[in-house]
Coordinates of C-alpha atoms in Angstrom, one line a residue:
M16 CA -9.2 6.0 4.4
D17 CA -10.1 2.5 3.2
A18 CA -11.0 -0.2 5.7
V19 CA -10.7 -3.9 4.7
E20 CA -11.7 -7.1 6.5
A21 CA -10.6 -10.4 4.9
D22 CA -10.7 -14.1 5.7
T23 CA -9.0 -16.1 3.0
T24 CA -6.6 -18.8 1.9
L25 CA -5.4 -16.7 -1.1
A26 CA -1.7 -16.1 -1.7
Y27 CA -1.1 -12.6 -3.0
G28 CA 1.7 -11.9 -5.5
R29 CA 4.2 -9.1 -5.2
H30 CA 2.4 -5.7 -5.3
M31 CA 2.4 -2.3 -3.7
H32 CA -0.1 0.3 -2.5
D33 CA 0.1 4.1 -2.7
Q34 CA -1.2 4.3 0.8
F35 CA 0.1 3.6 4.3
G36 CA -1.4 0.4 5.6
I37 CA -1.9 -0.6 9.3
G38 CA -3.6 -3.9 10.1
L39 CA -4.1 -6.7 12.6
I40 CA -4.0 -10.5 12.0
D41 CA -7.2 -11.8 13.6
R42 CA -6.8 -15.5 12.9
G43 CA -4.1 -17.9 11.5
A44 CA -0.7 -16.8 10.3
Q45 CA 1.0 -15.6 7.1
V46 CA 4.5 -15.1 5.6
S47 CA 5.2 -12.1 3.5
L48 CA 7.9 -10.1 1.8
S49 CA 8.5 -6.6 3.2
G50 CA 10.9 -3.8 3.0
R51 CA 12.8 -5.5 5.8
G52 CA 12.9 -8.9 4.1
M53 CA 10.7 -11.9 4.8
V54 CA 8.5 -11.8 7.9
E55 CA 5.9 -13.9 9.6
A56 CA 2.8 -12.6 11.4
E57 CA 0.3 -14.6 13.5
A58 CA -3.0 -13.9 15.3
G59 CA -2.6 -10.8 17.5
D60 CA 0.2 -9.2 15.5
I61 CA 0.1 -5.7 14.0
I62 CA 1.2 -5.5 10.3
T63 CA 2.2 -2.4 8.4
V64 CA 3.1 -1.4 4.9
N65 CA 4.5 1.9 3.5
P66 CA 3.5 3.5 0.2
G67 CA 5.4 2.0 -2.7
E68 CA 6.7 -0.9 -0.5
V69 CA 6.7 -4.1 -2.5
H70 CA 5.2 -7.0 -0.5
D71 CA 3.2 -10.2 -0.9
G72 CA 1.4 -12.6 1.4
A73 CA 0.7 -16.3 1.8
P74 CA -1.0 -18.2 4.6
I75 CA 1.0 -20.5 6.8
G76 CA -0.9 -23.8 7.0
D77 CA -4.1 -24.9 5.3
G78 CA -6.6 -22.8 7.3
G79 CA -5.8 -19.4 5.7
R80 CA -5.8 -16.3 7.9
A81 CA -8.1 -13.4 8.7
W82 CA -7.1 -9.7 9.1
Q83 CA -8.3 -6.2 9.4
M84 CA -6.5 -3.4 7.5
L85 CA -6.8 0.4 7.4
Y86 CA -5.2 2.3 4.5
F87 CA -4.5 6.0 4.8
E88 CA -3.5 8.5 2.1
P89 CA 0.1 9.7 2.6
H90 CA -1.1 13.3 3.0
T91 CA -3.3 12.2 5.9
V92 CA -0.4 10.5 7.8
S93 CA 1.9 13.4 6.9
A94 CA -0.5 15.9 8.6
F95 CA -0.6 13.8 11.8
F96 CA 3.2 13.4 11.7
H97 CA 3.6 17.1 11.3
D98 CA 1.5 17.7 14.4
M99 CA 3.3 15.1 16.4
T100 CA 6.7 16.5 15.6
E101 CA 5.7 20.2 16.0
G102 CA 6.3 21.0 12.3
R103 CA 9.0 18.5 11.4
T104 CA 8.8 17.5 7.8
G105 CA 10.7 15.0 5.6
A106 CA 10.5 11.4 4.4
F107 CA 9.4 8.9 7.0
E108 CA 8.1 5.4 7.2
L109 CA 6.4 2.9 9.4
P110 CA 9.6 1.0 10.5
N111 CA 8.3 -2.4 11.5
P112 CA 6.3 -4.7 9.2
V113 CA 5.3 -6.9 12.1
I114 CA 4.8 -5.8 15.7
R115 CA 4.0 -8.4 18.5
D116 CA 2.6 -6.4 21.4
R117 CA -0.8 -7.1 23.0
S118 CA -1.2 -3.4 24.1
V119 CA -0.6 -2.2 20.6
A120 CA -3.1 -4.8 19.2
E121 CA -5.8 -3.6 21.6
R122 CA -5.1 0.0 20.6
Y123 CA -5.5 -1.0 17.0
R124 CA -8.9 -2.7 17.7
S125 CA -10.2 0.5 19.2
L126 CA -8.8 2.5 16.2
F127 CA -10.5 0.2 13.7
A128 CA -13.8 0.4 15.5
A129 CA -13.6 4.2 15.7
M130 CA -12.6 4.5 12.0
T131 CA -15.4 2.3 10.8
A132 CA -18.2 3.8 13.1
S133 CA -20.9 6.0 11.7
S134 CA -19.6 9.5 11.0
G135 CA -20.3 12.3 13.4
T136 CA -18.4 15.0 15.3
T137 CA -17.9 12.8 18.4
Q138 CA -16.8 9.8 16.3
N139 CA -14.5 11.9 14.2
M140 CA -12.7 13.3 17.2
Q141 CA -12.4 9.8 18.7
A142 CA -11.0 8.4 15.5
E143 CA -8.4 11.3 15.3
E144 CA -7.3 10.7 18.9
R145 CA -6.9 7.0 18.4
L146 CA -5.0 7.5 15.2
F147 CA -2.6 9.9 17.0
L148 CA -2.0 7.3 19.8
M149 CA -1.5 4.5 17.3
L150 CA 1.0 6.4 15.2
E151 CA 2.9 7.4 18.4
Q152 CA 3.6 3.8 19.1
L153 CA 4.3 2.7 15.5
L154 CA 6.7 5.6 14.7
E155 CA 9.1 4.7 17.5
D156 CA 9.0 8.0 19.3
N157 CA 9.1 9.8 16.0
K158 CA 12.6 8.5 15.1
T159 CA 11.5 7.5 11.7
C160 CA 13.0 9.9 9.2
K161 CA 14.7 7.7 6.7
E162 CA 17.7 8.4 4.5
A163 CA 16.8 8.9 0.9
R164 CA 17.7 5.8 -1.0
S165 CA 20.3 6.5 -3.6
V166 CA 18.6 6.1 -7.0
P167 CA 20.5 7.0 -10.2
K168 CA 19.0 10.1 -11.8
A169 CA 18.3 8.2 -15.0
I170 CA 16.4 5.5 -13.2
S171 CA 14.5 8.2 -11.3
A172 CA 13.4 9.6 -14.6
A173 CA 12.1 6.2 -15.7
I174 CA 10.2 5.8 -12.5
A175 CA 8.7 9.3 -12.8
K176 CA 7.7 8.6 -16.4
I177 CA 5.6 5.6 -15.4
D178 CA 4.2 7.4 -12.3
D179 CA 3.1 10.3 -14.5
E180 CA 1.7 8.2 -17.4
P181 CA 0.9 4.7 -16.1
D182 CA -1.5 4.3 -19.0
A183 CA 1.1 5.1 -21.7
R184 CA 2.3 2.3 -24.0
L185 CA 5.9 2.2 -23.0
S186 CA 8.6 -0.3 -24.0
L187 CA 12.0 -1.1 -22.6
D188 CA 13.4 0.7 -25.7
D189 CA 11.4 3.8 -24.7
L190 CA 12.8 3.8 -21.2
A191 CA 16.3 3.0 -22.4
R192 CA 16.2 6.1 -24.7
L193 CA 14.9 8.2 -21.8
C194 CA 17.6 7.0 -19.5
G195 CA 20.4 6.9 -22.0
M196 CA 21.1 3.4 -20.9
S197 CA 20.8 -0.1 -22.4
R198 CA 17.6 -2.1 -21.9
F199 CA 19.3 -4.5 -19.6
Q200 CA 20.8 -1.6 -17.5
V201 CA 17.3 -0.1 -17.2
L202 CA 15.8 -3.4 -16.1
R203 CA 18.5 -4.1 -13.5
G204 CA 18.6 -0.5 -12.2
F205 CA 14.8 -0.3 -12.0
A206 CA 14.4 -3.6 -10.2
S207 CA 17.1 -2.6 -7.7
A208 CA 15.4 0.8 -7.0
T209 CA 11.8 -0.4 -6.8
G210 CA 11.8 -4.1 -6.2
L211 CA 9.8 -4.6 -9.4
T212 CA 10.6 -4.8 -13.1
P213 CA 9.4 -1.8 -15.2
H214 CA 6.5 -3.8 -16.5
A215 CA 5.4 -5.1 -13.1
Y216 CA 5.8 -1.5 -11.7
M217 CA 3.7 -0.1 -14.5
I218 CA 0.9 -2.7 -13.8
Q219 CA 0.8 -1.7 -10.2
R220 CA 0.5 2.0 -11.0
R221 CA -2.3 1.1 -13.5
L222 CA -4.1 -0.9 -10.9
Q223 CA -3.8 2.0 -8.4
M224 CA -5.2 4.4 -11.1
T225 CA -8.1 2.0 -11.8
K226 CA -8.8 1.7 -8.0
R227 CA -9.0 5.5 -7.7
M228 CA -11.4 5.8 -10.7
I229 CA -13.7 3.0 -9.3
A230 CA -13.7 4.7 -5.9
R231 CA -15.0 7.9 -7.4
G232 CA -17.8 6.0 -9.2
D233 CA -16.4 5.6 -12.8
D234 CA -17.7 2.8 -15.0
L235 CA -15.5 -0.4 -14.8
A236 CA -14.9 -0.6 -18.5
E237 CA -14.0 3.1 -18.7
A238 CA -11.6 2.7 -15.7
A239 CA -9.9 -0.3 -17.4
A240 CA -9.5 1.6 -20.8
S241 CA -8.4 4.8 -19.2
S242 CA -5.8 3.0 -17.0
G243 CA -4.1 1.4 -20.1
F244 CA -5.5 -2.2 -19.8
A245 CA -6.3 -4.0 -23.0
D246 CA -9.8 -4.8 -21.8
Q247 CA -11.9 -5.1 -18.7
S248 CA -11.3 -8.8 -18.2
H249 CA -7.5 -8.3 -18.2
M250 CA -7.9 -5.6 -15.6
T251 CA -10.3 -7.8 -13.5
R252 CA -7.8 -10.7 -13.4
L253 CA -5.0 -8.5 -12.2
F254 CA -7.2 -6.6 -9.7
V255 CA -8.4 -9.9 -8.1
R256 CA -4.8 -11.2 -8.0
T257 CA -3.6 -8.1 -6.3
Y258 CA -6.4 -7.0 -4.0
G259 CA -8.2 -10.3 -3.4
M260 CA -11.6 -8.9 -4.6
S261 CA -13.2 -8.1 -8.0
P262 CA -13.5 -4.5 -9.2
G263 CA -17.2 -4.9 -9.0
S264 CA -17.0 -6.0 -5.3
Y265 CA -14.7 -3.1 -4.6
A266 CA -17.1 -0.6 -6.3
A267 CA -20.0 -2.0 -4.3
A268 CA -18.1 -1.7 -1.0
R269 CA -17.2 1.9 -1.8
R270 CA -20.8 2.7 -2.4

């Protein structure tokens, strides 16, 4: 789990996470793209994002906005979902990018406090309980299994290629040969399936790879090179644009 608190006027470009995100706007308001289209959130609103969901975010007004966010690995949420549904499995998602409900907001505040408290048996139990209660409300009585989006097999192969090798030096020609399609067909099909062009998607996967390496303590230059970036400065610019903090600040926070 990653916990983030931010107070900023930054506007974030389109990006995605490989985690589930659940947050709360503390101050101000923002407008953002989500899997449900454009949405607005203001102080007191819950905000959510699913793994791979393309989104952005910009403040409404000149004062910026502040928020808290908890990011959970998919396997963690899957384990909770499995318990809540007595063994039910399958694809699922957090269905609402914005929730305006004071009781849910108060429940989130208690969850964030428990998740960020000093570790210990009592605190861990409390955090687990509050996460169960939070998910129960967010998952709309567990009616959240989603129909698999129809993605052409060839485009799925291109997505899988980038997922498996985000650091590889790929071109549209490479993906076109893999898919047996023209470069334009790959570009159009990929954007339709993911919400991002192949290059933008590859950058997001590289950033996620970099983030994981930094989190485990790898050197920043090594993380940049291993993730396929030309140099550390290029990685740093994209990291700040996407996550709102430098790789060095993220490394210090993880420590």
